[in-house]
Short mmCIF file of C-alpha atoms in Angstrom, two decimals:
data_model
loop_
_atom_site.label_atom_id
_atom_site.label_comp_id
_atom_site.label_asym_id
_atom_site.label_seq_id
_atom_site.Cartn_x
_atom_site.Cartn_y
_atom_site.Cartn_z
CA UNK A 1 -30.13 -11.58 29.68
CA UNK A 2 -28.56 -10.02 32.78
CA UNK A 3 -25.39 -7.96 33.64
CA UNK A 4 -23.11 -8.71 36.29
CA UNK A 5 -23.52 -8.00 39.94
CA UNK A 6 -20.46 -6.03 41.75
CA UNK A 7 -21.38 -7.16 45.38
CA UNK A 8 -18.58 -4.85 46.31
CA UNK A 9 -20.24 -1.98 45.12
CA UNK A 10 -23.31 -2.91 45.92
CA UNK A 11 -21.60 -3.46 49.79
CA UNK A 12 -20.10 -0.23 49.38
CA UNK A 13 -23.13 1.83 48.44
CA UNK A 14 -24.83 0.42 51.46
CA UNK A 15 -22.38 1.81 53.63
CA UNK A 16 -21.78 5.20 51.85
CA UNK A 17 -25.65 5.43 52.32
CA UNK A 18 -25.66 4.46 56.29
CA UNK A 19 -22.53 6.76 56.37
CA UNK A 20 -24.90 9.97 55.07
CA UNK A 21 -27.56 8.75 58.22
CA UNK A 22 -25.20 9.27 60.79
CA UNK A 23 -24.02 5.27 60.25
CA UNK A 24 -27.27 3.65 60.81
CA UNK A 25 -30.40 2.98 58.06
CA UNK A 26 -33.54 1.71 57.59
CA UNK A 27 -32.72 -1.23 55.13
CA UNK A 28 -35.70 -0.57 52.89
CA UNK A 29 -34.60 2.88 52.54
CA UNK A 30 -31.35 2.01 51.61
CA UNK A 31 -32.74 -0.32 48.79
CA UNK A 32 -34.97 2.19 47.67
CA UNK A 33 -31.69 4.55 47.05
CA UNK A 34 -29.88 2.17 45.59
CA UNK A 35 -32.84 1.67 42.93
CA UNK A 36 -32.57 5.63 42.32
CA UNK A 37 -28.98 5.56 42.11
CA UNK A 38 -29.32 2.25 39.54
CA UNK A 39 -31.87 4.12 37.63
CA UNK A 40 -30.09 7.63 37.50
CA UNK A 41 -26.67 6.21 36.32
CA UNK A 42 -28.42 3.92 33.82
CA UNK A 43 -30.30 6.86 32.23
CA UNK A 44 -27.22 9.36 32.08
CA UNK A 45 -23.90 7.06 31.31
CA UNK A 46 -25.86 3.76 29.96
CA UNK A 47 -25.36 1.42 32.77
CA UNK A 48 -26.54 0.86 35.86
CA UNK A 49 -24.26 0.96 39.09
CA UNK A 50 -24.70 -2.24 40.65
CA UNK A 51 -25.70 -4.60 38.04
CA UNK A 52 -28.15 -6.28 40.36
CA UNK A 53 -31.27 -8.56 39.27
CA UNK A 54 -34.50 -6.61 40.36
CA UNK A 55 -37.42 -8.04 41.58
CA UNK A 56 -40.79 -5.72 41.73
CA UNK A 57 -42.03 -6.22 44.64
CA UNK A 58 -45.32 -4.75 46.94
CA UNK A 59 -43.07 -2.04 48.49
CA UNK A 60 -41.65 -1.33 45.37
CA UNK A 61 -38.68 -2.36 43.26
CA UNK A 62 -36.17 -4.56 45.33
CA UNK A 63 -32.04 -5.08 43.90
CA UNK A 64 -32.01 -8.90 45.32
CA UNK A 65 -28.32 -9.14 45.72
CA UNK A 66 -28.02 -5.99 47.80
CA UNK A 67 -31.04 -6.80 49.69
CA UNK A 68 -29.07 -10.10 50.52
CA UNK A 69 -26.33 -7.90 51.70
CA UNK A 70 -28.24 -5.49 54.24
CA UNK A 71 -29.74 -8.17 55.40
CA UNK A 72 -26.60 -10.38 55.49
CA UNK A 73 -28.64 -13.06 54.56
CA UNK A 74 -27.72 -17.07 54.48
CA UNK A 75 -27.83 -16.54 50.31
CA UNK A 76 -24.47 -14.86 50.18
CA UNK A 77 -21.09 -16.69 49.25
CA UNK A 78 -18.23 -16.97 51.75
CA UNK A 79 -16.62 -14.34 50.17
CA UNK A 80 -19.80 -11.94 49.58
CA UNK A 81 -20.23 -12.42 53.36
CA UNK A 82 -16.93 -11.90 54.64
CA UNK A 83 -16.62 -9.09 52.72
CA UNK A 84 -19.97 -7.50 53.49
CA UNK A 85 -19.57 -8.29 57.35
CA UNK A 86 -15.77 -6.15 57.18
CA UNK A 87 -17.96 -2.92 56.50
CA UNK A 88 -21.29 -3.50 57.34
CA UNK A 89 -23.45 -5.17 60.12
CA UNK A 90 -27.17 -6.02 62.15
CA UNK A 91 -28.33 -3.23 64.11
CA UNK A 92 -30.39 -3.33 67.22
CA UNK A 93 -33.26 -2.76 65.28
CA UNK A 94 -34.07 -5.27 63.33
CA UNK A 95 -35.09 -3.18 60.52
CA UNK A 96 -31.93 -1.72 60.49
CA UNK A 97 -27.91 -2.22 59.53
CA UNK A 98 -24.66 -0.54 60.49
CA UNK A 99 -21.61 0.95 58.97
CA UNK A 100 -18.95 -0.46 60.90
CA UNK A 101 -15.75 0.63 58.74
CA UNK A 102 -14.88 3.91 56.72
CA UNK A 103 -16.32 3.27 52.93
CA UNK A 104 -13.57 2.06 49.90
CA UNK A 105 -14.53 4.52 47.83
CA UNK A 106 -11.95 3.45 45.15
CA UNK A 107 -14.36 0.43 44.13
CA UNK A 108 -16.74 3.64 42.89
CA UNK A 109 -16.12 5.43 39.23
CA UNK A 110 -16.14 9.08 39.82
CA UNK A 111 -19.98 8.80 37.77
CA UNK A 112 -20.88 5.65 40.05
CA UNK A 113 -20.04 8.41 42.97
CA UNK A 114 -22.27 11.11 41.10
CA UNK A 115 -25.64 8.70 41.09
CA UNK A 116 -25.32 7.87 45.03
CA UNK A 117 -24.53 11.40 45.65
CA UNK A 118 -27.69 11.87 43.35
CA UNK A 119 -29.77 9.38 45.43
CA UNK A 120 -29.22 10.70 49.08
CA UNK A 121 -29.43 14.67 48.09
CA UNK A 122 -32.69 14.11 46.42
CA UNK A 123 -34.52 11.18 48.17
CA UNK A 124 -32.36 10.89 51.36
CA UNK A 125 -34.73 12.73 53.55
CA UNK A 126 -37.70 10.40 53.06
CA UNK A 127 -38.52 7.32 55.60
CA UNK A 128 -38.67 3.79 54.05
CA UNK A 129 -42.11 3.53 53.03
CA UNK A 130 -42.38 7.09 51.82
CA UNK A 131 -39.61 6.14 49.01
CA UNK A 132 -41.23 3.02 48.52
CA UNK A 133 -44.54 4.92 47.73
CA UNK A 134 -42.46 7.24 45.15
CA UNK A 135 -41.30 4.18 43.71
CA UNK A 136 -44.70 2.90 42.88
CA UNK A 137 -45.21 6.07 40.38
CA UNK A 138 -42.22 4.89 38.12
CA UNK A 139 -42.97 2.59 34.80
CA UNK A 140 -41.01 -0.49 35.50
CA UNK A 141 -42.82 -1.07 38.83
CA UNK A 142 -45.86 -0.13 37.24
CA UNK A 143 -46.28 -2.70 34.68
CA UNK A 144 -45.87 -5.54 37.68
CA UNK A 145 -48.76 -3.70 39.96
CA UNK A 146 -51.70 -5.19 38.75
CA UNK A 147 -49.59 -8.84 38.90
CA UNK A 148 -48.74 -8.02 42.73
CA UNK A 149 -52.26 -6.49 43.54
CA UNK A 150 -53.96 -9.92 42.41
CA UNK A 151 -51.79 -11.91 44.81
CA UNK A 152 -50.94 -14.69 42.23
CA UNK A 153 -47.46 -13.96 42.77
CA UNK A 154 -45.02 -11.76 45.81
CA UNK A 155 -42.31 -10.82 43.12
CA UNK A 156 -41.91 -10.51 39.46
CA UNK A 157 -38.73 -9.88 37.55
CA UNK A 158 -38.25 -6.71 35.88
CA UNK A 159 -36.03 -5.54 33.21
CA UNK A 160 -33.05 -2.41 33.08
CA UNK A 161 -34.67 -1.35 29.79
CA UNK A 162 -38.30 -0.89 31.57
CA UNK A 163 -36.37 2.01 33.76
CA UNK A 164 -35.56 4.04 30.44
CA UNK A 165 -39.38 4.49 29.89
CA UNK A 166 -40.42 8.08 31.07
CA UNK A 167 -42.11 8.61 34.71
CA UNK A 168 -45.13 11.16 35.15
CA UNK A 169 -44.12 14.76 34.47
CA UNK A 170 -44.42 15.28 38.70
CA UNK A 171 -42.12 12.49 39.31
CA UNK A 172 -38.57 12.97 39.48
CA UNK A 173 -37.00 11.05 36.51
CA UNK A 174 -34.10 10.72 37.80
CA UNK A 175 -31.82 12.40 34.37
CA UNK A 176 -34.34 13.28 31.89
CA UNK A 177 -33.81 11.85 28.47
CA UNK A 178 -35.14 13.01 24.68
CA UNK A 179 -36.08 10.30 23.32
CA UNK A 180 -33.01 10.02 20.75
CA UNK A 181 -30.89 9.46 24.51
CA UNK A 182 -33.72 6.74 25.64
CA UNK A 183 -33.01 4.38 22.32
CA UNK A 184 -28.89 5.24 22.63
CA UNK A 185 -29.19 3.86 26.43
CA UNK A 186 -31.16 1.11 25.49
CA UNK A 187 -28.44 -0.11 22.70
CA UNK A 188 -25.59 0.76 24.77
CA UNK A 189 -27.14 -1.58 27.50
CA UNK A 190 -27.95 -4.03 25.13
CA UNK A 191 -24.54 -4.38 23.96
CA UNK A 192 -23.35 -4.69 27.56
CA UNK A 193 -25.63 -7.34 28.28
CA UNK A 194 -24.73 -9.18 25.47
CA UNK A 195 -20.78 -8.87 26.08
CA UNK A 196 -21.50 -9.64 29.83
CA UNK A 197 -23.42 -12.63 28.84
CA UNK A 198 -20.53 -13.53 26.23
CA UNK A 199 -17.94 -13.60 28.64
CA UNK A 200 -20.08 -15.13 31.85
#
């Protein structure tokens, strides 16, 4: 089962994010916050914030639909493009993308707002493949490693319940959870998979 993607906040979190780096960002980095922001607002309120499909990948755990987004890639709709391309866009570097217009915050919920804000003051600091090192310490990447290490396959799907499994005591967890929380987030997101998948 999967939940449904919000390309708009996806768009906007990208651009919130390039708006905290002075309007320019690495666009590994920025999937790599996105994945802490996902993963904090999953753990703490049940959900994630984007709803994207994630892929593990060898730098780490990749949201595919807001990867397609920084990279304004020929796999977006019309209207995922045109609205991506009103806010965001290529930089000179290639590695790099843009804010080109002020962020809509209103497409945010006030606790979609708390994860980002969570994701840039605790991970913001770090270059691209510095967070994509940290993510290789948490469980749901770590279950695809030995899969990626073999070079059978480049990607492997992974699952929103695998990020409710408990990192190393030295990692950050993003929200710690008791146990008691861990199986209340997991049946709150299954019942919001299984509406989502009702009504899709």
């Amino acid at each position: 089962m999967s939940l449904a993607f919000s390309h708009r906040k996806a768009t906007q979190a990208l651009n919130w994010l390039a708006r905290q780096a002075g309007g320019r960002l690495n666009k590994m980095a920025a999937l790599k916050l996105v994945f802490f922001a996902d993963r904090y607002h999953l753990r703490k309120y049940g959900r994630p914030l984007t709803g994207d499909t994630y892929l593990a990948m060898n730098f780490g755990p990749v949201p595919s639909g807001t990867k397609d987004i920084a990279y304004l890639s020929d796999f977006l709709s019309n209207s995922e493009r045109s609205y991506a391309e009103t806010f965001l866009r290529q930089a000179a570097d290639a590695f790099c993308f843009e804010s080109k217009a002020e962020p809509d915050a209103r497409v945010f919920s006030q606790t979609d707002a708390e994860a980002l804000s969570f994701a840039w003051n605790e991970f913001g600091r770090h270059d691209a493949f510095m967070l994509a090192d940290i993510t290789h310490d948490y469980p749901e990447w770590k279950r695809h490693e030995a899969a990626l290490q073999s070079k059978e396959m480049t990607r492997v799907p992974m699952h929103y319940a695998d990020f409710l499994d408990e990192a190393p005591p030295e990692v950050n967890p993003c929200h710690p959870l008791t146990p008691d929380e861990a199986q209340e987030r997991r049946e709150m997101l299954a019942e919001l998979e299984a509406f989502e998948n009702r009504w899709s």
